[in-house]
Amino acid sequence: AAMFDLEKVVTLTGTVTRFDYLNPHSWLYVNVRNEDGSMTEWGFELDAPPRLRRVGVSPTHWQAGDAVTVKTNPLQDGRPAGLLVGARSENGKVFGNTEGIAP
């Protein structure tokens, strides 16, 4: 967890490009539109599949093309990645702490 800025929470909205449901950590990848109109793919680290299954997240929880808003503790070095704090999909699927993410 040392690589993440646990004091900072960033909220981003974009489109899922893929969800890698694998050990030791799963990753959710989302294309986020920048202020200049360009796109940046962000990666969000999650728990391993056994822990995700216990909270209702399956390999098909997020699909490419899903609109999603995420809360993340970003990487301290500024690269576009972070620890996933919470997420809410346009289709109603939720994960983690979604406080402050409009339904």
PDB file of C-alpha atoms in Angstrom, residues 66-101:
ATOM      1  CA  ASP A  66     -19.717  -0.154 -19.013  1.00  0.00           C
ATOM      2  CA  ALA A  67     -19.917   3.456 -17.833  1.00  0.00           C
ATOM      3  CA  VAL A  68     -18.466   3.666 -14.316  1.00  0.00           C
ATOM      4  CA  THR A  69     -17.551   6.221 -11.670  1.00  0.00           C
ATOM      5  CA  VAL A  70     -14.719   5.246  -9.352  1.00  0.00           C
ATOM      6  CA  LYS A  71     -13.126   6.546  -6.172  1.00  0.00           C
ATOM      7  CA  THR A  72      -9.416   5.805  -5.869  1.00  0.00           C
ATOM      8  CA  ASN A  73      -6.357   6.420  -3.749  1.00  0.00           C
ATOM      9  CA  PRO A  74      -4.025   7.374  -6.636  1.00  0.00           C
ATOM     10  CA  LEU A  75      -0.418   6.331  -7.046  1.00  0.00           C
ATOM     11  CA  GLN A  76       1.956   8.683  -5.282  1.00  0.00           C
ATOM     12  CA  ASP A  77       4.134   9.093  -8.393  1.00  0.00           C
ATOM     13  CA  GLY A  78       1.282  10.545 -10.499  1.00  0.00           C
ATOM     14  CA  ARG A  79       0.892   7.702 -12.989  1.00  0.00           C
ATOM     15  CA  PRO A  80      -2.768   6.982 -13.932  1.00  0.00           C
ATOM     16  CA  ALA A  81      -3.487   4.169 -11.492  1.00  0.00           C
ATOM     17  CA  GLY A  82      -4.653   3.669  -7.949  1.00  0.00           C
ATOM     18  CA  LEU A  83      -6.192   1.531  -5.267  1.00  0.00           C
ATOM     19  CA  LEU A  84      -9.937   1.147  -5.897  1.00  0.00           C
ATOM     20  CA  VAL A  85     -11.899   2.578  -2.955  1.00  0.00           C
ATOM     21  CA  GLY A  86     -15.357   2.303  -4.498  1.00  0.00           C
ATOM     22  CA  ALA A  87     -17.174   2.127  -7.821  1.00  0.00           C
ATOM     23  CA  ARG A  88     -20.680   2.552  -9.161  1.00  0.00           C
ATOM     24  CA  SER A  89     -21.601   1.429 -12.678  1.00  0.00           C
ATOM     25  CA  GLU A  90     -24.317   3.044 -14.735  1.00  0.00           C
ATOM     26  CA  ASN A  91     -26.037  -0.382 -14.682  1.00  0.00           C
ATOM     27  CA  GLY A  92     -26.294  -0.175 -10.862  1.00  0.00           C
ATOM     28  CA  LYS A  93     -23.452  -2.480  -9.848  1.00  0.00           C
ATOM     29  CA  VAL A  94     -21.513  -1.187  -6.846  1.00  0.00           C
ATOM     30  CA  PHE A  95     -18.286  -2.022  -5.056  1.00  0.00           C
ATOM     31  CA  GLY A  96     -16.728  -0.711  -1.862  1.00  0.00           C
ATOM     32  CA  ASN A  97     -17.254   2.795  -0.510  1.00  0.00           C
ATOM     33  CA  THR A  98     -19.562   4.597  -2.950  1.00  0.00           C
ATOM     34  CA  GLU A  99     -20.343   7.507  -0.626  1.00  0.00           C
ATOM     35  CA  GLY A 100     -20.412  10.666  -2.725  1.00  0.00           C
ATOM     36  CA  ILE A 101     -20.923   8.830  -6.039  1.00  0.00           C
TER      37      ILE A 101
END
